[in-house]
Amino acid sequence: FTSLSSSPEEAYEWVGLAGALLLVCSSFAVIACIPYPKEFQAPSAAKEHFGNGFFRSIREALAFRSFRLLLYAFVLTMIAAQIPAALILFFVQDVLKGEDPSQYVLYYFIGAALGFPLWIWSVHRFSKTMLWMLGIGINTLFFFGVFFVPPHALSLFAWCVVGSGLGLGGVIGVPAAIQADVIEEDGDRSGERREGSFIGIWSIVKKLSAAVGVAGTLSLLSLLGYEPTTATEGNAGPHELSQFLEGALRTLYCLVPCVLNLSALYPILLLRKERELSCKG
């Protein structure tokens, strides 16, 4: 757009025009390609009351065992994903003694971008629960390897970060596809549409999980006495951590997410069995 304009203001105008056209075209594409939702029976007058209807829909959404199992496993994996996101800058600076920690965040998303097309292709061809467990396995394997990366071995750490990013699509994206199946299954089972309840609960739990992962980890580090590196006149660069704090930071960054991810495998297996039984039924 810079080549089409003679000033920054004109470039912004081109960007706005392109964004507006893209939004209109995307809206028409969604209308043309996405099938219309199924028609279900209208709720009774008692169910339409805001108070009763709201709490009833939330209660019945959580009463659906497949959704509870999905939500429980998703919470564990979300907390596991947020912990390294909160600690990567501290880990690179004070444990690996590296500079410019932000570049490794970029490597993580590069790995995720490389893996997402493969996960999207696979989700239509293979069992979604198995793909979810595969994504957790890939992510966990590389994070466990990071625990043994010695200081200054930044190239090895970069490869581990890219590898863990490859599994991110399976950890984060596949559960959303399973959620869509669970919502459709609930509609067939109950004869009612409760997408709002499921997606609302999902969104709230997702944000709470992120808050627990970030705030809980940083609070724990603070209680342990950890202070991040601050570049001052007398201290430029990473400072030496005690053996205890270095071990604590390695454990929180590498092992705790691995434990949470592996803990999610059991409810995913239960979810797989539950969905197999519902399909046979």
XYZ file of C-alpha atoms in Angstrom:
281
model
C 0.000 0.000 0.000
C 2.964 2.297 0.518
C 3.761 2.136 -3.188
C 0.173 3.162 -4.044
C 0.204 6.227 -1.814
C 2.189 9.400 -1.483
C 1.709 9.842 2.278
C 1.079 7.741 5.412
C -2.483 9.089 5.606
C -3.228 7.864 2.094
C -1.707 4.475 2.916
C -4.048 4.163 5.908
C -6.980 4.969 3.603
C -5.959 2.124 1.273
C -5.661 -0.241 4.240
C -9.125 0.754 5.480
C -10.632 0.277 2.009
C -9.017 -3.140 1.619
C -10.214 -4.177 5.096
C -13.777 -3.080 4.333
C -13.823 -4.971 1.026
C -12.384 -8.067 2.681
C -15.055 -7.906 5.405
C -17.874 -7.659 2.848
C -16.490 -10.495 0.708
C -15.940 -12.687 3.769
C -19.515 -12.065 4.947
C -20.921 -13.159 1.592
C -18.647 -16.221 1.640
C -19.892 -17.201 5.103
C -23.548 -16.778 4.052
C -22.973 -18.856 0.911
C -20.883 -21.658 2.437
C -22.042 -22.161 6.041
C -25.202 -24.296 6.284
C -28.192 -22.885 8.111
C -28.570 -24.210 11.688
C -31.032 -26.967 12.418
C -34.541 -25.983 13.442
C -35.504 -27.067 16.945
C -38.680 -26.749 18.933
C -39.335 -23.377 20.543
C -38.885 -23.293 24.337
C -41.936 -22.988 26.521
C -42.949 -19.689 28.110
C -41.491 -20.762 31.444
C -38.145 -21.480 29.836
C -38.080 -18.133 28.075
C -37.996 -16.187 31.354
C -34.511 -14.688 31.653
C -33.767 -15.846 35.191
C -35.045 -19.397 34.882
C -33.928 -19.809 31.281
C -30.424 -18.480 31.871
C -29.594 -20.600 34.905
C -31.389 -23.608 33.484
C -29.398 -23.489 30.233
C -26.100 -23.157 32.117
C -27.034 -26.005 34.465
C -28.086 -28.314 31.636
C -24.989 -27.502 29.576
C -22.781 -28.494 32.517
C -24.933 -31.578 33.121
C -23.881 -32.908 29.699
C -21.029 -35.283 30.602
C -19.219 -34.967 27.262
C -19.025 -31.207 27.680
C -17.802 -31.491 31.278
C -14.990 -33.837 30.257
C -14.073 -31.615 27.314
C -14.058 -28.525 29.521
C -11.963 -30.176 32.252
C -9.282 -31.337 29.817
C -9.293 -27.972 28.043
C -8.767 -26.092 31.319
C -5.708 -28.192 32.141
C -4.149 -27.660 28.711
C -4.928 -23.938 28.734
C -3.224 -23.436 32.101
C -0.289 -25.501 30.827
C -0.009 -23.253 27.745
C -0.131 -20.017 29.737
C 2.633 -20.876 32.214
C 5.527 -20.913 29.698
C 4.035 -17.870 27.954
C 4.354 -15.978 31.247
C 7.859 -17.249 32.049
C 9.702 -17.461 28.727
C 11.384 -14.065 29.054
C 12.650 -14.843 32.567
C 13.717 -18.356 31.576
C 15.778 -17.194 28.595
C 17.446 -14.321 30.471
C 18.172 -15.827 33.863
C 18.422 -19.576 33.219
C 19.751 -19.854 29.661
C 21.723 -16.553 29.929
C 20.446 -15.405 26.549
C 19.713 -12.017 25.064
C 16.629 -10.741 23.217
C 14.182 -13.283 24.703
C 11.296 -11.950 22.605
C 12.613 -13.681 19.479
C 11.797 -17.087 20.989
C 8.154 -16.078 21.346
C 8.248 -15.481 17.582
C 9.781 -18.935 17.035
C 6.935 -20.474 19.020
C 4.323 -18.878 16.784
C 6.298 -19.773 13.666
C 6.076 -23.417 14.748
C 2.352 -22.997 15.395
C 1.833 -21.393 11.965
C 3.671 -24.270 10.287
C 1.587 -26.850 12.123
C -1.904 -25.347 11.870
C -2.571 -26.265 8.197
C -1.714 -29.886 8.984
C -4.045 -29.941 11.998
C -6.877 -28.393 9.950
C -6.365 -31.027 7.247
C -6.228 -33.862 9.784
C -9.267 -32.860 11.843
C -11.607 -33.813 8.972
C -9.974 -37.195 8.416
C -8.999 -38.654 11.786
C -10.390 -39.006 15.294
C -10.417 -35.579 16.929
C -9.710 -36.930 20.408
C -6.698 -38.864 19.108
C -5.434 -35.732 17.344
C -5.843 -33.775 20.567
C -3.769 -36.333 22.450
C -1.174 -36.306 19.661
C -0.888 -32.512 19.891
C -0.487 -32.747 23.668
C 2.170 -35.428 23.194
C 4.213 -33.337 20.747
C 3.936 -30.217 22.885
C 4.839 -32.087 26.077
C 7.786 -33.946 24.543
C 9.551 -30.770 23.472
C 8.791 -28.945 26.718
C 10.206 -31.836 28.703
C 13.355 -31.621 26.577
C 13.759 -27.941 27.456
C 14.288 -28.941 31.101
C 17.670 -30.426 30.135
C 18.859 -27.556 27.897
C 22.051 -26.127 29.487
C 22.812 -22.406 29.740
C 23.889 -20.710 26.498
C 22.535 -23.592 24.348
C 20.131 -21.188 22.672
C 20.023 -22.941 19.289
C 18.844 -26.150 20.939
C 16.253 -24.181 22.890
C 15.041 -22.512 19.667
C 14.442 -25.925 18.043
C 12.546 -27.085 21.117
C 10.393 -23.952 21.011
C 9.547 -24.465 17.326
C 8.781 -28.135 17.993
C 6.433 -27.338 20.866
C 4.722 -24.763 18.652
C 3.998 -27.495 16.099
C 1.774 -29.193 18.658
C -0.078 -25.993 19.584
C -2.739 -26.478 16.903
C -3.613 -29.855 18.344
C -3.682 -28.520 21.893
C -5.741 -25.375 21.237
C -7.489 -25.828 17.878
C -8.748 -29.418 18.007
C -10.761 -28.931 21.263
C -12.748 -26.166 19.526
C -13.661 -28.635 16.758
C -14.722 -31.195 19.385
C -16.787 -28.496 21.084
C -18.741 -27.952 17.845
C -19.487 -31.684 17.680
C -20.588 -31.727 21.328
C -22.942 -28.775 20.743
C -24.491 -30.529 17.747
C -24.817 -33.747 19.724
C -26.557 -31.871 22.549
C -28.997 -30.341 20.041
C -29.885 -33.765 18.636
C -30.257 -35.163 22.143
C -32.278 -32.362 23.750
C -34.106 -30.883 20.795
C -33.050 -27.395 21.902
C -30.397 -24.919 20.825
C -27.965 -24.005 23.594
C -24.941 -22.794 21.631
C -24.871 -19.593 23.660
C -24.605 -21.482 26.934
C -21.802 -23.753 25.738
C -19.765 -21.000 24.058
C -20.336 -18.588 26.962
C -19.105 -21.110 29.539
C -16.189 -22.004 27.261
C -15.134 -18.357 26.883
C -15.331 -17.608 30.607
C -13.395 -20.739 31.548
C -10.769 -19.991 28.891
C -10.119 -16.516 30.309
C -10.082 -17.771 33.902
C -7.601 -20.498 32.949
C -5.307 -17.924 31.373
C -5.524 -15.762 34.496
C -4.758 -18.704 36.780
C -1.801 -19.789 34.644
C -0.178 -16.360 34.457
C -1.082 -14.804 37.818
C -0.612 -18.024 39.784
C 2.829 -18.700 38.334
C 4.127 -15.160 38.781
C 2.765 -15.004 42.324
C 4.491 -18.272 43.199
C 7.797 -17.039 41.798
C 7.464 -13.875 43.840
C 6.823 -15.900 46.998
C 9.952 -17.930 46.285
C 11.970 -14.705 46.202
C 12.650 -14.492 42.469
C 13.368 -11.047 41.028
C 13.666 -10.598 37.253
C 16.814 -9.179 35.699
C 16.873 -5.384 35.601
C 19.475 -3.709 33.435
C 20.993 -0.931 35.471
C 24.232 0.978 35.382
C 25.919 -1.508 37.662
C 24.109 -4.631 36.424
C 23.655 -4.986 32.691
C 22.547 -8.399 31.588
C 21.328 -11.518 33.396
C 22.143 -11.958 37.053
C 23.149 -15.199 38.747
C 20.304 -17.156 40.308
C 20.690 -19.404 43.287
C 20.559 -23.118 42.515
C 17.164 -23.305 44.221
C 15.628 -20.487 42.155
C 17.085 -21.799 38.912
C 15.605 -25.227 39.654
C 12.271 -23.648 40.567
C 12.176 -21.651 37.332
C 13.083 -24.715 35.259
C 10.429 -26.777 37.025
C 7.699 -24.183 36.584
C 8.588 -23.472 32.965
C 9.108 -27.065 31.804
C 7.765 -29.728 34.154
C 4.547 -28.190 35.500
C 3.068 -27.720 31.984
C 4.075 -31.301 31.162
C 2.274 -32.635 34.259
C -0.861 -30.600 33.457
C -0.858 -31.759 29.831
C -0.460 -35.403 30.788
C -3.226 -35.010 33.406
C -5.559 -33.955 30.588
C -5.115 -37.274 28.757
C -7.368 -39.221 31.155
C -10.491 -37.027 30.711
C -9.835 -37.016 26.954
C -9.860 -40.829 26.955
C -13.109 -40.770 28.936
C -14.509 -38.273 26.438
C -13.521 -40.576 23.580
C -15.376 -43.501 25.180
C -18.390 -41.299 25.956
C -18.667 -40.154 22.352
C -18.258 -43.682 21.034
C -21.138 -44.817 23.263
C -23.330 -41.908 22.139
C -22.626 -42.714 18.488
C -23.622 -46.343 19.010
C -26.726 -45.246 20.856
